[in-house]
Short mmCIF file of C-alpha atoms in Angstrom, two decimals:
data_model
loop_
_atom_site.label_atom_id
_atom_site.label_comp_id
_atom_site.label_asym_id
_atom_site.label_seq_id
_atom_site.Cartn_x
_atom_site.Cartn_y
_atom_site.Cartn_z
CA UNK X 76 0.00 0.00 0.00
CA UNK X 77 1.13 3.49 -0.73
CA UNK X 78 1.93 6.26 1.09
CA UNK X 79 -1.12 8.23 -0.64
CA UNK X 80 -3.41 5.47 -0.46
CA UNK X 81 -3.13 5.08 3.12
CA UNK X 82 -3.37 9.00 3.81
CA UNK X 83 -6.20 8.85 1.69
CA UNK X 84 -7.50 5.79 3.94
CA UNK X 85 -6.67 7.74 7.20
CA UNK X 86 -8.37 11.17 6.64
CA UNK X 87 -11.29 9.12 4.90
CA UNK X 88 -11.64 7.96 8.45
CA UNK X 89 -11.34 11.31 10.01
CA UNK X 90 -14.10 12.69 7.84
CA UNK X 91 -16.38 9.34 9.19
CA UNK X 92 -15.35 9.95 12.50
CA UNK X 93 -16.11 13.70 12.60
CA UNK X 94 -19.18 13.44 11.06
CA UNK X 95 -20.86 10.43 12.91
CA UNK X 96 -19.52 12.86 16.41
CA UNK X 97 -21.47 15.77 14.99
CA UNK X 98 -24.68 13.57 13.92
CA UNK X 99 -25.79 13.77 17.67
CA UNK X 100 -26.30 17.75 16.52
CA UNK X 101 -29.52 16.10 14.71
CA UNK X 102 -30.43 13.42 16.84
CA UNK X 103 -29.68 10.69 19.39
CA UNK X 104 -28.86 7.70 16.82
CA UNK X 105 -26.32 4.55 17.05
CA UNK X 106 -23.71 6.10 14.68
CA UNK X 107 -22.90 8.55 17.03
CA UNK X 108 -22.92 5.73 19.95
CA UNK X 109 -20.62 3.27 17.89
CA UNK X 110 -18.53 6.77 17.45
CA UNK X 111 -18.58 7.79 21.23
CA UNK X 112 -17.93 3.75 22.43
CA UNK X 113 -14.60 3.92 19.79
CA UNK X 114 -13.43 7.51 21.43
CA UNK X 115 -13.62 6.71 24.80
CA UNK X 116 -12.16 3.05 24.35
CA UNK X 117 -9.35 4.76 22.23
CA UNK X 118 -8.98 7.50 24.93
CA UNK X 119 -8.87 4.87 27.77
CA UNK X 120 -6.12 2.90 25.97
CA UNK X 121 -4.35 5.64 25.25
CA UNK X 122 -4.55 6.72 29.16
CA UNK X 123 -2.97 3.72 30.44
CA UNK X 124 -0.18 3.66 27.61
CA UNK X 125 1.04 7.44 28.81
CA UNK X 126 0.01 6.79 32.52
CA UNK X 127 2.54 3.71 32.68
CA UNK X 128 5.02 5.75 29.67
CA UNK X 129 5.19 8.91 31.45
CA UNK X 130 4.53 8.40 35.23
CA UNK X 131 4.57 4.38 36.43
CA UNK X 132 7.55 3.58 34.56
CA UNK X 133 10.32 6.45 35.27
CA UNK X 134 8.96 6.94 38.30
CA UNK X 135 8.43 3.14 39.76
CA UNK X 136 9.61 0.59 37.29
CA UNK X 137 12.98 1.61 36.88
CA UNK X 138 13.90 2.97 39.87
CA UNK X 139 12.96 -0.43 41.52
CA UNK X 140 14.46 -2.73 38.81
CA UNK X 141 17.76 -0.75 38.44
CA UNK X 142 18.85 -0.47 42.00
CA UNK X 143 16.56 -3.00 44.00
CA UNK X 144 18.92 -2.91 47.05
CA UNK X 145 17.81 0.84 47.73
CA UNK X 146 14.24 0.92 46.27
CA UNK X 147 12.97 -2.13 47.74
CA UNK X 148 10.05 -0.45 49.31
CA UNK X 149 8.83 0.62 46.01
CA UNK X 150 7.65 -3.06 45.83
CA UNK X 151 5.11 -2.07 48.27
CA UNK X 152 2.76 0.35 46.27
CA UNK X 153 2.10 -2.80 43.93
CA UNK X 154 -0.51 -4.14 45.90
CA UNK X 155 -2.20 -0.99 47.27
CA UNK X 156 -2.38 -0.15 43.63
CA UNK X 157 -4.06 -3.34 42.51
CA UNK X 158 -6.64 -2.53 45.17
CA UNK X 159 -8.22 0.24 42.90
CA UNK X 160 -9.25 -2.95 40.60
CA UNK X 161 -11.56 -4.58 43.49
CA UNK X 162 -13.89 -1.93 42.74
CA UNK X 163 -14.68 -4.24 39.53
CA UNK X 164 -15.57 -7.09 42.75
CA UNK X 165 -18.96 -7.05 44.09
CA UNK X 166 -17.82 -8.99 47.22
CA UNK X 167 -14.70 -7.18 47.96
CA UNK X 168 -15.46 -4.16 46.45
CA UNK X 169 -15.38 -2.70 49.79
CA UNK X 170 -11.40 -2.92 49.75
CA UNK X 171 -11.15 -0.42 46.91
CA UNK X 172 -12.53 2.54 48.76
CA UNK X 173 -9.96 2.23 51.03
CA UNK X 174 -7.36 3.44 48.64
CA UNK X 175 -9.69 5.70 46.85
CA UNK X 176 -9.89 7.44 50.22
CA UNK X 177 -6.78 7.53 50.77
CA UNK X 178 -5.78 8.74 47.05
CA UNK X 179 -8.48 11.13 47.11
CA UNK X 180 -7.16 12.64 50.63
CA UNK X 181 -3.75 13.13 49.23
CA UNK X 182 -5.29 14.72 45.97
CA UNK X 183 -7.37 17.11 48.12
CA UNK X 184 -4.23 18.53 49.98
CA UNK X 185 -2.46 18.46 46.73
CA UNK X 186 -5.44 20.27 45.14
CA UNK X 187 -5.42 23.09 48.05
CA UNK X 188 -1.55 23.68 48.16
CA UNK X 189 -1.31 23.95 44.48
CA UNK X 190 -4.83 26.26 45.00
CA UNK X 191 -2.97 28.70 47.47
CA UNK X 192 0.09 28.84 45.53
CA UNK X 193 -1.35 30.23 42.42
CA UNK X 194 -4.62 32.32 43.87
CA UNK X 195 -3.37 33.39 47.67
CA UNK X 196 -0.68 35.67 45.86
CA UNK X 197 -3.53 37.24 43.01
CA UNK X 198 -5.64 38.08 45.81
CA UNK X 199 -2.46 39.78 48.11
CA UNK X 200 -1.83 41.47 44.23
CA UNK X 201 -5.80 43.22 44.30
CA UNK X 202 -5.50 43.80 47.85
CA UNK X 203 -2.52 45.98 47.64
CA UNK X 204 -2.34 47.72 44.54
CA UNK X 205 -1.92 50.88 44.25
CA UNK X 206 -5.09 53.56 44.57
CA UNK X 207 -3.64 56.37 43.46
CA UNK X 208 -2.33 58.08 40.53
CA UNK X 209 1.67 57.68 40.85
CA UNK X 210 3.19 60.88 39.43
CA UNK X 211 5.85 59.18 37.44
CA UNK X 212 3.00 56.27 36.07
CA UNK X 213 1.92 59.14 33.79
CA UNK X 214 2.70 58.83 30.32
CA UNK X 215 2.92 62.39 28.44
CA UNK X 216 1.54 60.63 25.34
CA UNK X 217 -1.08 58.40 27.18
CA UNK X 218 -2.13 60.57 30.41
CA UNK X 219 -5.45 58.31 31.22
CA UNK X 220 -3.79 55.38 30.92
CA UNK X 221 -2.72 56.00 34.63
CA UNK X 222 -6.17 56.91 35.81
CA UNK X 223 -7.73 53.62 34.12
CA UNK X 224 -5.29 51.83 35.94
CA UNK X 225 -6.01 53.16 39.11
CA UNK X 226 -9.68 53.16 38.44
CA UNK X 227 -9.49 49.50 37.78
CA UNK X 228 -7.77 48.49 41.29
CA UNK X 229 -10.59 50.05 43.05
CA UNK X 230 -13.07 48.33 41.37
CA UNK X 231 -10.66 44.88 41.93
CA UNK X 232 -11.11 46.07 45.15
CA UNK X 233 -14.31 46.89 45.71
CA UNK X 234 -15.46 43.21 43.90
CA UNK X 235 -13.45 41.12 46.13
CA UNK X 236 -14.39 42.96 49.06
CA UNK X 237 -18.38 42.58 48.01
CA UNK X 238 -17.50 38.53 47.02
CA UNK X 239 -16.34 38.11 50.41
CA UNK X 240 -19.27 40.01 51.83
CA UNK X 241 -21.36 37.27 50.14
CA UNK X 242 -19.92 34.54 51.46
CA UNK X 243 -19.82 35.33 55.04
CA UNK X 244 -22.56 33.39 56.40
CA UNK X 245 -21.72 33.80 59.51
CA UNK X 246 -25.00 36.26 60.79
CA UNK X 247 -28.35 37.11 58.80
CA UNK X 248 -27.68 39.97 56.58
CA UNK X 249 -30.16 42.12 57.88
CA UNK X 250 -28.76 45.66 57.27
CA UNK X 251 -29.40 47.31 53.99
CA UNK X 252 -25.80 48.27 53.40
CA UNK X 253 -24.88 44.97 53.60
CA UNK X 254 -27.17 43.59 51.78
CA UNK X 255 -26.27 45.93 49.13
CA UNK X 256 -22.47 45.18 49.19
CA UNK X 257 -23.34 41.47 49.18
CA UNK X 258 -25.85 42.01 45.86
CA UNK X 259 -23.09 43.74 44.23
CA UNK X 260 -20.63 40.74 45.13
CA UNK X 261 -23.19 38.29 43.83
CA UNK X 262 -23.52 40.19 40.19
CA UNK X 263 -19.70 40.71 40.11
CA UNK X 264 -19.29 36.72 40.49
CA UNK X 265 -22.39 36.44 37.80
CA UNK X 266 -20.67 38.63 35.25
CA UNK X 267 -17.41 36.62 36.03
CA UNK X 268 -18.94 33.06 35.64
CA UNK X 269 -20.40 34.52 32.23
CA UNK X 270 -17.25 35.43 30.52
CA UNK X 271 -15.87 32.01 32.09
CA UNK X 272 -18.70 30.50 30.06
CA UNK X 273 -18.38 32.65 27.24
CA UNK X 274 -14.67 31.71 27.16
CA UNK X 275 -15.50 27.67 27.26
CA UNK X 276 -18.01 28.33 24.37
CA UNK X 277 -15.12 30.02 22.30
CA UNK X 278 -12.79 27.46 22.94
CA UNK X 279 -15.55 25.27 21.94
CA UNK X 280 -16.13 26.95 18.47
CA UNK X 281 -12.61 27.11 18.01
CA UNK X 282 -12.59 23.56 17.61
CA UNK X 283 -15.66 23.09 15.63
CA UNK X 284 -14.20 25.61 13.30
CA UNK X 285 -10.91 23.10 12.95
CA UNK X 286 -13.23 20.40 12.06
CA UNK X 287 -15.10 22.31 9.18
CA UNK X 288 -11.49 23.04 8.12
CA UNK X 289 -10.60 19.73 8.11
CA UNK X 290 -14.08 18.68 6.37
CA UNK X 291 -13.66 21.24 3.57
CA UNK X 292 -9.54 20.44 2.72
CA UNK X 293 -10.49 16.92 2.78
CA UNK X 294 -11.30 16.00 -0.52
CA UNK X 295 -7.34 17.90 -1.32
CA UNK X 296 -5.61 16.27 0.84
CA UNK X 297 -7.16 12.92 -0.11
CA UNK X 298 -6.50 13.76 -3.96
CA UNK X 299 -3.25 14.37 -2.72
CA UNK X 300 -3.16 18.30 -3.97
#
């Protein structure tokens, strides 16, 4: 088989694949199911390849197969991993929770730590930026730009003050000022969640868009031009 007939063979295949995904835009229907079974088979394949490729393997395998004498322990984790595959047991399915507690646990903290690293500092950055104009911020050529600037660290201000109004439940907000500040903090976080969904629907076109690429050039690339 030739190079061009099997490029011609694999992009045939991309064109099936891409267009029995988008059939569930018209309906439920069991081309898009055989589609969706084949993806998520091929996905979890190709998660257990790179999970033993990139993490199991450099990070387990060899260290306890090259120098056994010093990573003998290693030999431990192989049995409190094969306890995640009792949850296919309906008898001693009981034994896998264990270490999806425990894995879970650890993921939390992970989770947190890596959570305070990256958003403790942004919100010591809103808290103490500056609220003035600073003589030499201002630009001769661009004179508001200073002024926008400062005008936009209040308002990061004033927003994470009101968000944290919000979410202190700890008495009835009864007074009206308060009740104001937390309304404000609640359409601050609404506004926010919008262009976080607006963001997810671009990312989301931007790959439909690839696909329509790909749809249109097909027929070229298949006659190999």
């Amino acid at each position: 088989m030739s190079d061009g007939m099997l490029k011609s063979i694999v992009v045939l295949l991309g064109v099936l694949t891409t267009l029995g995904i988008y059939s569930i835009l018209y309906k439920e229907n069991k081309v898009f199911r055989f589609f969706e079974h084949l993806y998520l088979g091929l996905a979890g394949g190709y998660a257990i390849a790179a999970n033993w490729n990139d993490v199991l393997k450099p990070t387990w395998w060899e260290p306890m197969t090259t120098d056994p004498g010093k990573n003998w322990w290693m030999a431990a984790l192989l049995p409190a991993g094969a306890l995640f595959y009792f949850i296919y047991s309906k008898k001693n399915g009981w034994m896998a929770r264990l270490i999806f507690g425990l894995f879970i646990g650890f993921a939390a903290g992970q989770s947190f730590q890596s959570f305070a690293g990256d958003y403790f500092p942004q919100f010591k950055n809103v808290a103490t930026k500056p609220l003035w104009v600073e003589a030499d911020k201002i630009k001769p050529d661009y004179p508001v730009g200073a002024y926008a600037t400062v005008l936009n660290n209040w308002l990061a201000l004033a927003i994470l003050g009101a968000v944290m109004v919000y979410f202190f439940f700890s008495f009835e907000q009864k007074n009206k000022t308060v009740n104001k500040v937390s309304k404000f903090g609640r359409y601050a976080m609404m506004v926010a969640f919008g262009a976080m969904f607006g963001n997810t629907i671009m990312a989301r076109m931007a790959l439909l868009i690839g696909r329509i690429y790909f749809l249109i050039h097909a027929p070229e690339s298949m006659s190999g031009h």
